[in-house]
PDB file of C-alpha atoms in Angstrom:
ATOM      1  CA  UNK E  14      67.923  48.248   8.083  1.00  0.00           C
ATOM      2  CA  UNK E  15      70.753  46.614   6.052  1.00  0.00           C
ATOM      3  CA  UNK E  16      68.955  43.642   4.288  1.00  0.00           C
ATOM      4  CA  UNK E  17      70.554  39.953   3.021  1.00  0.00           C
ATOM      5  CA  UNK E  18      71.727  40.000  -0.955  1.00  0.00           C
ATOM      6  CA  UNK E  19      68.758  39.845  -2.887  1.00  0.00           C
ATOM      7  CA  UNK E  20      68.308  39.385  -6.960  1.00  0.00           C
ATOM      8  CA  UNK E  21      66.962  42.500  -9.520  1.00  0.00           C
ATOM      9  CA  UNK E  22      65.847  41.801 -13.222  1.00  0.00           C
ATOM     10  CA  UNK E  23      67.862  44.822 -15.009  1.00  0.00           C
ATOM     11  CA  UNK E  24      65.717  46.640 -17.835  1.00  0.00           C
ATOM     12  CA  UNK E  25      68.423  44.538 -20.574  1.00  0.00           C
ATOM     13  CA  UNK E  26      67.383  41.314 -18.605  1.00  0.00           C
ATOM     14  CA  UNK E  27      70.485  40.763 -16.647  1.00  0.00           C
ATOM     15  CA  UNK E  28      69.998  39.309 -13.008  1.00  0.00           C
ATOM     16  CA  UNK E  29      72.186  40.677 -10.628  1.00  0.00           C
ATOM     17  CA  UNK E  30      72.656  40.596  -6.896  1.00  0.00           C
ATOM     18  CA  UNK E  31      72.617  43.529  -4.907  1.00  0.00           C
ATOM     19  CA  UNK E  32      72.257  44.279  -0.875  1.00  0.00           C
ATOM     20  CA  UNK E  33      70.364  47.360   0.293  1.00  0.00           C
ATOM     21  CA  UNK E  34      69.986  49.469   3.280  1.00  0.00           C
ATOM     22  CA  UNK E  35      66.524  50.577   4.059  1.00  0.00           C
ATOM     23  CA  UNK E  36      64.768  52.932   6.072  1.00  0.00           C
ATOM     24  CA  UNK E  37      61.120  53.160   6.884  1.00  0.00           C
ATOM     25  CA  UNK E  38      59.722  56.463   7.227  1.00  0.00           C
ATOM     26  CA  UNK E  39      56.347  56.854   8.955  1.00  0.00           C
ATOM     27  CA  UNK E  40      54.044  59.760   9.941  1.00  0.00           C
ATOM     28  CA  UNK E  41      53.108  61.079  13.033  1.00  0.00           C
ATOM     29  CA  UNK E  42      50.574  58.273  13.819  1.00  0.00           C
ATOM     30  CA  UNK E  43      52.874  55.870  13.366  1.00  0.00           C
ATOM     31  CA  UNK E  44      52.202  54.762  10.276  1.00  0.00           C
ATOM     32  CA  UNK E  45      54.659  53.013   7.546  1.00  0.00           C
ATOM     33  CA  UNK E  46      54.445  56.525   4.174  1.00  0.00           C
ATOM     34  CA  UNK E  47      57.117  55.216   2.632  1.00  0.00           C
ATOM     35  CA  UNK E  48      60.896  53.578   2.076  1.00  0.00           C
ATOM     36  CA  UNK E  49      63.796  55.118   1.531  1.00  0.00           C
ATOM     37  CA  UNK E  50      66.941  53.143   0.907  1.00  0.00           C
ATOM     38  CA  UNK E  51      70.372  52.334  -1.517  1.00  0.00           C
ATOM     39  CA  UNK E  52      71.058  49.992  -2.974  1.00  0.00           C
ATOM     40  CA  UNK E  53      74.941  48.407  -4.175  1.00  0.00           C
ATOM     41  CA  UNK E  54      75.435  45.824  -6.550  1.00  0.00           C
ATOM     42  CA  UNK E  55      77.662  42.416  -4.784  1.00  0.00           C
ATOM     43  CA  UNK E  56      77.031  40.293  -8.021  1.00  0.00           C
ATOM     44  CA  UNK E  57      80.412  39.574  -8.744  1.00  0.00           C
ATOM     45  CA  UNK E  58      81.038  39.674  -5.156  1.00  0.00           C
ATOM     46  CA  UNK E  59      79.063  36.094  -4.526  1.00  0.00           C
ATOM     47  CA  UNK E  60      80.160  34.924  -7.909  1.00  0.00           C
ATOM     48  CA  UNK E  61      83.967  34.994  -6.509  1.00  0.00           C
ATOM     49  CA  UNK E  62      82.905  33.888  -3.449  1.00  0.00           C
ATOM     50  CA  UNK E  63      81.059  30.582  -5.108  1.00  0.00           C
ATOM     51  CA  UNK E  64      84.024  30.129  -7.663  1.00  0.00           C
ATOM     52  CA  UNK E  65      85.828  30.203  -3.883  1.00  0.00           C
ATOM     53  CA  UNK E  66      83.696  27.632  -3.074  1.00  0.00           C
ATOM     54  CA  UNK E  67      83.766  25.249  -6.122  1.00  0.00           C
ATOM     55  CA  UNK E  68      87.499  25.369  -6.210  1.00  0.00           C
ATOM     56  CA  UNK E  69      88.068  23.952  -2.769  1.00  0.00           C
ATOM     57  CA  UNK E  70      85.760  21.146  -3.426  1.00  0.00           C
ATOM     58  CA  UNK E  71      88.166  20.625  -5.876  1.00  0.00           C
ATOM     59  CA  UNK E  72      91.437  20.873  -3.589  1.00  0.00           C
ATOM     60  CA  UNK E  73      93.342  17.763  -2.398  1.00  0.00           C
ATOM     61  CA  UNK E  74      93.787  19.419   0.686  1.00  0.00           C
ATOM     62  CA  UNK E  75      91.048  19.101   3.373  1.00  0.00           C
ATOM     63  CA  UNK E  76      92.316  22.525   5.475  1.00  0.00           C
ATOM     64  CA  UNK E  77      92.581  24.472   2.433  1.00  0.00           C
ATOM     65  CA  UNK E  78      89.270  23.405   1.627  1.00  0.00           C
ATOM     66  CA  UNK E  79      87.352  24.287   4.422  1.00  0.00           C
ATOM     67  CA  UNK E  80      89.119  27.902   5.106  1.00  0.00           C
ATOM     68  CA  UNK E  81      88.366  29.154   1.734  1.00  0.00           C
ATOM     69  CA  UNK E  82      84.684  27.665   2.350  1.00  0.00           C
ATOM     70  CA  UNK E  83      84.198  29.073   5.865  1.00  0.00           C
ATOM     71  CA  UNK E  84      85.607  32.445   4.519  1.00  0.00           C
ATOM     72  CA  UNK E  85      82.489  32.590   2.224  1.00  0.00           C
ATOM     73  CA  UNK E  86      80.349  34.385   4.928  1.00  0.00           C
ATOM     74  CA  UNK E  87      77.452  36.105   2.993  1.00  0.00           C
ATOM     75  CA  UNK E  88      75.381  33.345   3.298  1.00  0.00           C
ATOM     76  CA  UNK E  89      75.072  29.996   5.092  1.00  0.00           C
ATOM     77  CA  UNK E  90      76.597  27.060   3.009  1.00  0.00           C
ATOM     78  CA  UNK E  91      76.436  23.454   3.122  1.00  0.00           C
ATOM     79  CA  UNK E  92      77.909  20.236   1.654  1.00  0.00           C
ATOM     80  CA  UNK E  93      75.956  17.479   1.511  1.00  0.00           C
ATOM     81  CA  UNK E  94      76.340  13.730   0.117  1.00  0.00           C
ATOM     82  CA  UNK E  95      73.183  11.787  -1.039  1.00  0.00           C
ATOM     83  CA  UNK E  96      71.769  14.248   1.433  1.00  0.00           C
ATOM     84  CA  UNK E  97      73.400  14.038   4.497  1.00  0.00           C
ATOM     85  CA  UNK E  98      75.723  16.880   5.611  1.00  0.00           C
ATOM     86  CA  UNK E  99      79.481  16.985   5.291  1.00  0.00           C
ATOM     87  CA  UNK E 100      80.423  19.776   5.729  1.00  0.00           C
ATOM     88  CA  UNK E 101      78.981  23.748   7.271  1.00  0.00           C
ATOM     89  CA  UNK E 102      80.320  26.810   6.946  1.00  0.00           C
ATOM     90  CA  UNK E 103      80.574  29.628   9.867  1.00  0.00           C
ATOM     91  CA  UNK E 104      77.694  31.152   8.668  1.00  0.00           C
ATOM     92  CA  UNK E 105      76.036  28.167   8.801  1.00  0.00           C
ATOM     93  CA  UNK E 106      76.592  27.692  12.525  1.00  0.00           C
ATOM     94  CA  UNK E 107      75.248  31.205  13.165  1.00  0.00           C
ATOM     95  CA  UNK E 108      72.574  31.274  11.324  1.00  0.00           C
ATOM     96  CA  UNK E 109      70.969  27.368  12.999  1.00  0.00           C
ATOM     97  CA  UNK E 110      73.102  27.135  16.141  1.00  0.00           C
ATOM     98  CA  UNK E 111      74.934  23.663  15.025  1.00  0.00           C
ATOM     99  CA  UNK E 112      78.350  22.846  15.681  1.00  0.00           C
ATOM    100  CA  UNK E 113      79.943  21.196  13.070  1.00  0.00           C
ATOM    101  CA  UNK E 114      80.253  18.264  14.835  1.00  0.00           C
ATOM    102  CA  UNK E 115      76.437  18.147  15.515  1.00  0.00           C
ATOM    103  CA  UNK E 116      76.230  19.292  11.607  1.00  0.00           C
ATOM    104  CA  UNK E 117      77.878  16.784   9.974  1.00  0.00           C
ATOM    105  CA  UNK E 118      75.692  13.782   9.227  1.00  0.00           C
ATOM    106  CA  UNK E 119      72.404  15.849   9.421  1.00  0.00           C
ATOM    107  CA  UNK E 120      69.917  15.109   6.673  1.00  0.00           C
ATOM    108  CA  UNK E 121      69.524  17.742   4.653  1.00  0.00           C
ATOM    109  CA  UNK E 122      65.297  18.674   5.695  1.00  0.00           C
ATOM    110  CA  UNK E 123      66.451  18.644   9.620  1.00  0.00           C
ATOM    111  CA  UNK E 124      67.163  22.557   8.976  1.00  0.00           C
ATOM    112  CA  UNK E 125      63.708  23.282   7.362  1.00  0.00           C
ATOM    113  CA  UNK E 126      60.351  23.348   8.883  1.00  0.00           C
ATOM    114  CA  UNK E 127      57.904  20.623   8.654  1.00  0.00           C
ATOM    115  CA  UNK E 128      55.520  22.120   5.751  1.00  0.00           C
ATOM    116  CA  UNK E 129      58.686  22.543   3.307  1.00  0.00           C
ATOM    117  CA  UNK E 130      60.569  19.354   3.963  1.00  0.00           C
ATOM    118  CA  UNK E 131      58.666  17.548   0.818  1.00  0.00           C
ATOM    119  CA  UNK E 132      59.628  21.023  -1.270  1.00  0.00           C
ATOM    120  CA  UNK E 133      63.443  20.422  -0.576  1.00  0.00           C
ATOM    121  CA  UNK E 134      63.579  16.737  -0.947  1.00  0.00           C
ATOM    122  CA  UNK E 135      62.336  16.684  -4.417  1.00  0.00           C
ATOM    123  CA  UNK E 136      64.130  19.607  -4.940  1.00  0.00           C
ATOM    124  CA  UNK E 137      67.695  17.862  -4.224  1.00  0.00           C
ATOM    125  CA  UNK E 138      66.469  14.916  -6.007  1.00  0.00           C
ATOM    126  CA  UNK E 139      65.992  16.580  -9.430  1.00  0.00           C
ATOM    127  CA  UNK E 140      68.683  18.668  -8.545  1.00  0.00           C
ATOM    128  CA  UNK E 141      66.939  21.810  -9.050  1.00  0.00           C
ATOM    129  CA  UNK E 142      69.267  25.127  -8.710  1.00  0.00           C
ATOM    130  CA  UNK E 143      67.200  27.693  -9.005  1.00  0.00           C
ATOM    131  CA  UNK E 144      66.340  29.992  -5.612  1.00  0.00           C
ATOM    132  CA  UNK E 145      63.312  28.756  -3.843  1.00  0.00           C
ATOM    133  CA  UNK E 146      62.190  30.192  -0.469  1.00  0.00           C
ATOM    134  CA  UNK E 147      60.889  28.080   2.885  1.00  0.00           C
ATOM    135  CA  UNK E 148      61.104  28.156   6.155  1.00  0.00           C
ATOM    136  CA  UNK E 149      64.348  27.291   7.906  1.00  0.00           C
ATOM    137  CA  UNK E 150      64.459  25.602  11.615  1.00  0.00           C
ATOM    138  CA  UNK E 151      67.239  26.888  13.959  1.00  0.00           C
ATOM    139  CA  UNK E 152      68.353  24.218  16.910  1.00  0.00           C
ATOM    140  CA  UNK E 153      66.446  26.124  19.492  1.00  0.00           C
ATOM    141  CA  UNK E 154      63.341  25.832  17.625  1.00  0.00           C
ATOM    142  CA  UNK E 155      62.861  28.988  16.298  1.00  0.00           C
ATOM    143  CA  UNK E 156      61.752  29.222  12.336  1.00  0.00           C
ATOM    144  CA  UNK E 157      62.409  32.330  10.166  1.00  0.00           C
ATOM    145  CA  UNK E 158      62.187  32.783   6.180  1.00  0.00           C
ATOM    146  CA  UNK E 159      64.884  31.471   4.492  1.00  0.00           C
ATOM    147  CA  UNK E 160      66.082  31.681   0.427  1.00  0.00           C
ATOM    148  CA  UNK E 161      67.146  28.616  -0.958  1.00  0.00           C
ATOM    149  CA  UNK E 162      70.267  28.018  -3.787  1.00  0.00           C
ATOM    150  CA  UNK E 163      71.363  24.552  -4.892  1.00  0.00           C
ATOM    151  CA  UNK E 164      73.965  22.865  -6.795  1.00  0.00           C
ATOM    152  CA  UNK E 165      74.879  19.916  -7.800  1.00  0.00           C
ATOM    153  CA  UNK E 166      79.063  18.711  -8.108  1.00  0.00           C
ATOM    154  CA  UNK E 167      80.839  15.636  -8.928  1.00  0.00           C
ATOM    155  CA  UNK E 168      84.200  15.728  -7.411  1.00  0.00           C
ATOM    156  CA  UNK E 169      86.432  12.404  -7.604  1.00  0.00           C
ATOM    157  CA  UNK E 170      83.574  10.414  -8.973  1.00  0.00           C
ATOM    158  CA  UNK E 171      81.111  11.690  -5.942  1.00  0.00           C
ATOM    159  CA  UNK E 172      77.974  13.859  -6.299  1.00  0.00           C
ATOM    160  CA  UNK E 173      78.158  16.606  -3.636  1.00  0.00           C
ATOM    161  CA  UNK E 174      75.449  19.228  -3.440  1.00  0.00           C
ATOM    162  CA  UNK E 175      76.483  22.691  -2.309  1.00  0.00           C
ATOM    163  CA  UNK E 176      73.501  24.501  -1.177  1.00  0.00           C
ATOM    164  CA  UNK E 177      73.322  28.218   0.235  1.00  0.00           C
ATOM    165  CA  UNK E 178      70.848  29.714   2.127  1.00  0.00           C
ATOM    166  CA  UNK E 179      70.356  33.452   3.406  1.00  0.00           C
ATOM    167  CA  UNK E 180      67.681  34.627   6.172  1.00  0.00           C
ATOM    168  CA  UNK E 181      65.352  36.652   4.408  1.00  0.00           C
ATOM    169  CA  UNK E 182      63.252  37.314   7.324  1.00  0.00           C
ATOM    170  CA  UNK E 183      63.647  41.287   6.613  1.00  0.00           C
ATOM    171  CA  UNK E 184      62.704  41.214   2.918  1.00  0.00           C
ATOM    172  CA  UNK E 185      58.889  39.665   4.166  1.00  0.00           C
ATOM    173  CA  UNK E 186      58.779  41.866   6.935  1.00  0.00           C
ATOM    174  CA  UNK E 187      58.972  44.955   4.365  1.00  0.00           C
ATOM    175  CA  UNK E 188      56.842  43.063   1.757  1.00  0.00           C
ATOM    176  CA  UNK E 189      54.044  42.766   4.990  1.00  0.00           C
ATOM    177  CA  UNK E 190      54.893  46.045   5.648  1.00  0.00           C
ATOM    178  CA  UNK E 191      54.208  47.323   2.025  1.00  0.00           C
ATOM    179  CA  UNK E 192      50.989  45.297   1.703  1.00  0.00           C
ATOM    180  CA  UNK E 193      49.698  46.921   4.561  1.00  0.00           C
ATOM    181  CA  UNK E 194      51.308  50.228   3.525  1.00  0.00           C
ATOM    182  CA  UNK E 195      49.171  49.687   0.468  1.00  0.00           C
ATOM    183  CA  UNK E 196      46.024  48.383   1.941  1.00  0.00           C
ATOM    184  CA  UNK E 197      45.594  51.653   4.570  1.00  0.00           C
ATOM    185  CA  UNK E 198      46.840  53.953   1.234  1.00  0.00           C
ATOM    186  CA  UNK E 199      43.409  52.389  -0.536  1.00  0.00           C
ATOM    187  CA  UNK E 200      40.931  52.760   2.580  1.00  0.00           C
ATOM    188  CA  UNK E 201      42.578  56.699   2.493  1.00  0.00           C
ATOM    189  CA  UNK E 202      41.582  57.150  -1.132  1.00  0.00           C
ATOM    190  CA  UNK E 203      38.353  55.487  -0.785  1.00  0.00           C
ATOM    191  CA  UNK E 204      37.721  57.485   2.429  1.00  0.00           C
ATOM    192  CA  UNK E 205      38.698  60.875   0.906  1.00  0.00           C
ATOM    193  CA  UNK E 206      36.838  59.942  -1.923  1.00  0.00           C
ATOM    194  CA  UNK E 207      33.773  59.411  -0.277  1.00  0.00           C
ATOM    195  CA  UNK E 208      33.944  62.589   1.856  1.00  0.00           C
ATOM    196  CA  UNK E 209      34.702  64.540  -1.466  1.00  0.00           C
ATOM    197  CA  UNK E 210      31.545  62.690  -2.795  1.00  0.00           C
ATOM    198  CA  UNK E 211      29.611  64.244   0.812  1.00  0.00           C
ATOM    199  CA  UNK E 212      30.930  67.702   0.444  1.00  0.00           C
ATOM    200  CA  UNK E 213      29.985  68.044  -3.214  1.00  0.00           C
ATOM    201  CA  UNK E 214      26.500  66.973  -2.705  1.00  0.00           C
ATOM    202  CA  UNK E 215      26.016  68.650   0.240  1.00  0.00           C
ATOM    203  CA  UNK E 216      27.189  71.587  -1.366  1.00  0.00           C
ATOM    204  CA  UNK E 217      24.632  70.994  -4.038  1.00  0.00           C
ATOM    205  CA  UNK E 218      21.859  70.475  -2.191  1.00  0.00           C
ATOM    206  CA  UNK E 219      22.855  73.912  -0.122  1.00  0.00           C
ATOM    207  CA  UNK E 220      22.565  75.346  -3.690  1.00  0.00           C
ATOM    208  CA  UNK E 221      18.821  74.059  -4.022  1.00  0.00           C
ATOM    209  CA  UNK E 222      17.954  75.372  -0.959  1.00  0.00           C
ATOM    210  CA  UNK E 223      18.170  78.859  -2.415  1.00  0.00           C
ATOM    211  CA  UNK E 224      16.118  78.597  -4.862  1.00  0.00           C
ATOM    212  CA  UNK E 225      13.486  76.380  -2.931  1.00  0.00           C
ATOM    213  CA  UNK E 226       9.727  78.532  -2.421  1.00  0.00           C
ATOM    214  CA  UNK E 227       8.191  76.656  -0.230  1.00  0.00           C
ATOM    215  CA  UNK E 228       8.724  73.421   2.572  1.00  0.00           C
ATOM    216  CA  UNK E 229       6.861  71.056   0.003  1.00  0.00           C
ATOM    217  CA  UNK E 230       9.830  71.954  -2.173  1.00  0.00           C
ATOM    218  CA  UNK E 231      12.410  71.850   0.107  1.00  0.00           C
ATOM    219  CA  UNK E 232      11.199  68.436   1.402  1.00  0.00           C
ATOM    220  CA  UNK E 233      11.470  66.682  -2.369  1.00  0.00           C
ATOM    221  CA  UNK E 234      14.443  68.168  -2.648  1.00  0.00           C
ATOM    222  CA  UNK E 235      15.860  66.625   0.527  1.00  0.00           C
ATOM    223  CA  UNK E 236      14.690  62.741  -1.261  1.00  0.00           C
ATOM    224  CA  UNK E 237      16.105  63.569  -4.588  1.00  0.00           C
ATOM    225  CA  UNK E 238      19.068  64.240  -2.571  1.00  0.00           C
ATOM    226  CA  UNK E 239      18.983  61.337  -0.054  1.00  0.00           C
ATOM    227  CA  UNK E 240      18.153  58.559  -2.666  1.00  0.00           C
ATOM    228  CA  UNK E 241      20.254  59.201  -5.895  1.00  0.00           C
ATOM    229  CA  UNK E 242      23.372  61.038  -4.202  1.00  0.00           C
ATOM    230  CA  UNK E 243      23.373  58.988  -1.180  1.00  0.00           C
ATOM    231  CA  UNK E 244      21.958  55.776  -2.113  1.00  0.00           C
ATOM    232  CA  UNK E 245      19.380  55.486   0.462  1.00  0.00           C
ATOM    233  CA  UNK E 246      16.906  52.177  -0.362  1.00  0.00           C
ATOM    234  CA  UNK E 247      13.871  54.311   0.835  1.00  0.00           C
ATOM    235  CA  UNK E 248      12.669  57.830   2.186  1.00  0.00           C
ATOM    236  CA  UNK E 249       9.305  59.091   3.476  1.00  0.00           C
ATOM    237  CA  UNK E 250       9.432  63.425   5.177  1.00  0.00           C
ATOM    238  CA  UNK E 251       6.586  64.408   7.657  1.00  0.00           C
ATOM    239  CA  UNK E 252       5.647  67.506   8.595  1.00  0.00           C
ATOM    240  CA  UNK E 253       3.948  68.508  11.965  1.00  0.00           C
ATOM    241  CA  UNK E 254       0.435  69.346  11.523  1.00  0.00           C
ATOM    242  CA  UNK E 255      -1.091  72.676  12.800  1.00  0.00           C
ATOM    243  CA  UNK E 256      -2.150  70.682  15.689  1.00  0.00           C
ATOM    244  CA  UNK E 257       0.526  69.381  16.630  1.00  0.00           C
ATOM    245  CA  UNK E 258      -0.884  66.512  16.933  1.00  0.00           C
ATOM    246  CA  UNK E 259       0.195  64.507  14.041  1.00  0.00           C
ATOM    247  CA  UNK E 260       2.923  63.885  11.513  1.00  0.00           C
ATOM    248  CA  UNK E 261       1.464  64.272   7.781  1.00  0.00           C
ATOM    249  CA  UNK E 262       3.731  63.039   5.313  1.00  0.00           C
ATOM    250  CA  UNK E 263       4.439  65.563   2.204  1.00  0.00           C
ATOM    251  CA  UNK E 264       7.526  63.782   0.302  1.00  0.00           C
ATOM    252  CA  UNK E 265       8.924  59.965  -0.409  1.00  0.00           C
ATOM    253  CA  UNK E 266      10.511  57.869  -2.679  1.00  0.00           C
ATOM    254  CA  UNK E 267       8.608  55.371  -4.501  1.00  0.00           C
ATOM    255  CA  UNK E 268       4.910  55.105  -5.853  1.00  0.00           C
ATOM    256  CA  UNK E 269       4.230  58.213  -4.183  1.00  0.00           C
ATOM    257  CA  UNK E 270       6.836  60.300  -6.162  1.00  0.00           C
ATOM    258  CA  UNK E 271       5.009  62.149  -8.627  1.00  0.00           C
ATOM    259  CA  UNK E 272       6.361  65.069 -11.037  1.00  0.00           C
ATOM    260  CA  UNK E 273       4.080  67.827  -9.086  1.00  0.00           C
ATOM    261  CA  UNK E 274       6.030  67.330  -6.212  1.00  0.00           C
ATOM    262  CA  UNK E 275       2.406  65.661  -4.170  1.00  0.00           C
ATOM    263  CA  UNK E 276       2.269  62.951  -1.642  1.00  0.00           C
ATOM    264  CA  UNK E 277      -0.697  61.117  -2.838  1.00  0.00           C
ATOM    265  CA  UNK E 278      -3.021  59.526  -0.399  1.00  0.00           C
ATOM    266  CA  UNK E 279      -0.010  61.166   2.479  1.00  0.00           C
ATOM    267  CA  UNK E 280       0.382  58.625   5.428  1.00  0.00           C
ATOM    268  CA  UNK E 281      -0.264  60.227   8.581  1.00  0.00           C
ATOM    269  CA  UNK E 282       1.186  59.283  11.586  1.00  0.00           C
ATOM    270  CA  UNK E 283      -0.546  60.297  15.622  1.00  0.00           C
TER     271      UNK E 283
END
């Protein structure tokens, strides 16, 4: 998969932008192992491409303007005037389905879905500029994750907001993908530790049983075993009488656990 641009903290603290391709390797269930991907850094890239930008909001000439802006395809841009639309890139139209006549004029929270509209209108209105995500409504309903960028210009005495936004719809799926990834990597440990856990005592117990003299023996061993390697709340071993008529009990956990290995007062059971 080749993702949108995305931001990395270097280890020196620079931010930087990069764009990655990304394959997802999984076993033969079917299940996500691992990624494997490259990545190449675009940083300055999307700076010339916003210096692109910023200069043509600056041109006296309307067509200049808006090729150099269209040609700025590696996001969707907008202009926007006390929050109504003036202007869209092509991106822009591909990415929400608007013409540019249908663009033009649109407030600026028509392109976002319900639950973030409040986020973006304060947002323009203290002019924030750092990246935010929400999530962005095309024309034909549809909704998909969407990165945020703002920034505020004044050009010929007018404050115009430039705001870009990318589809980051990818980047979650992978981060879902990871998570989960993750969650079925702990239930593997935990399961592998707990059958490592089995086999050990198991193999302990089969241990015991060779040095065991007699079945009174064996059957304490069996409730040391059940109730301190296995946890078990309670545990209670009969034996079939000579008779065969009823179950006499010779081990259990409890009162009746004594240090000479004998059930006191033994339930028996017909």
């Amino acid at each position: 998969l080749t993702h949108e641009p995305y931001r990395l903290i270097c280890k020196n603290g620079d931010v930087i932008w990069v764009s990655d391709q990304t394959y997802t390797r999984r076993n033969e269930n079917g299940e996500v192992t691992h990624l494997e991907g490259a990545l190449q850094d675009i940083t300055l890239q999307l700076e010339e491409t916003h210096t692109l930008v910023q200069k043509s909001a600056l041109s006296q000439s309307k067509e200049a303007q808006y090729k150099v802006f269209a040609n700025a395809s590696f996001e969707a841009l907008f202009i926007s005037e006390n929050g109504y639309c003036i202007e869209q890139n092509k991106a822009a139209f591909e990415m929400f389905g608007y013409s540019n006549e249908e663009a033009i004029g649109m407030f600026a929270t028509d392109i976002i879905a319900p639950a973030y509209k409040d986020i973006v209108i304060n947002n323009v209105r203290n002019g924030y500029t750092k990246p935010y995500d929400v999530v962005a409504l095309r024309k034909n309903g549809d909704t998909f994750s969407a990165e945020i960028h703002g920034a505020d210009l004044v050009i010929d005495g007018k404050k115009l907001r430039v705001t870009a936004i990318r589809d980051i719809s990818n980047r979650k799926k992978i981060e879902v993908d990871l998570l989960q990834s993750q969650e079925n990597l702990r239930k593997t440990n935990a399961s592998l530790k707990a059958t490592t856990q089995y086999l050990r005592t198991v193999n302990e117990f089969t241990q015991q049983l060779q040095i065991v003299s007699s079945i009174n023996d064996l059957a304490w061993s069996l409730v040391d075993v059940l109730m301190n390697k296995f946890n078990f709340e309670d545990c209670v071993v009969y034996l079939l009488a000579d008779n065969k008529q009823e179950l006499v009990q010779i081990a259990a956990n409890g009162e009746k656990l004594n240090l000479s290995h004998e059930a006191s007062a033994p339930s028996v059971l017909k």
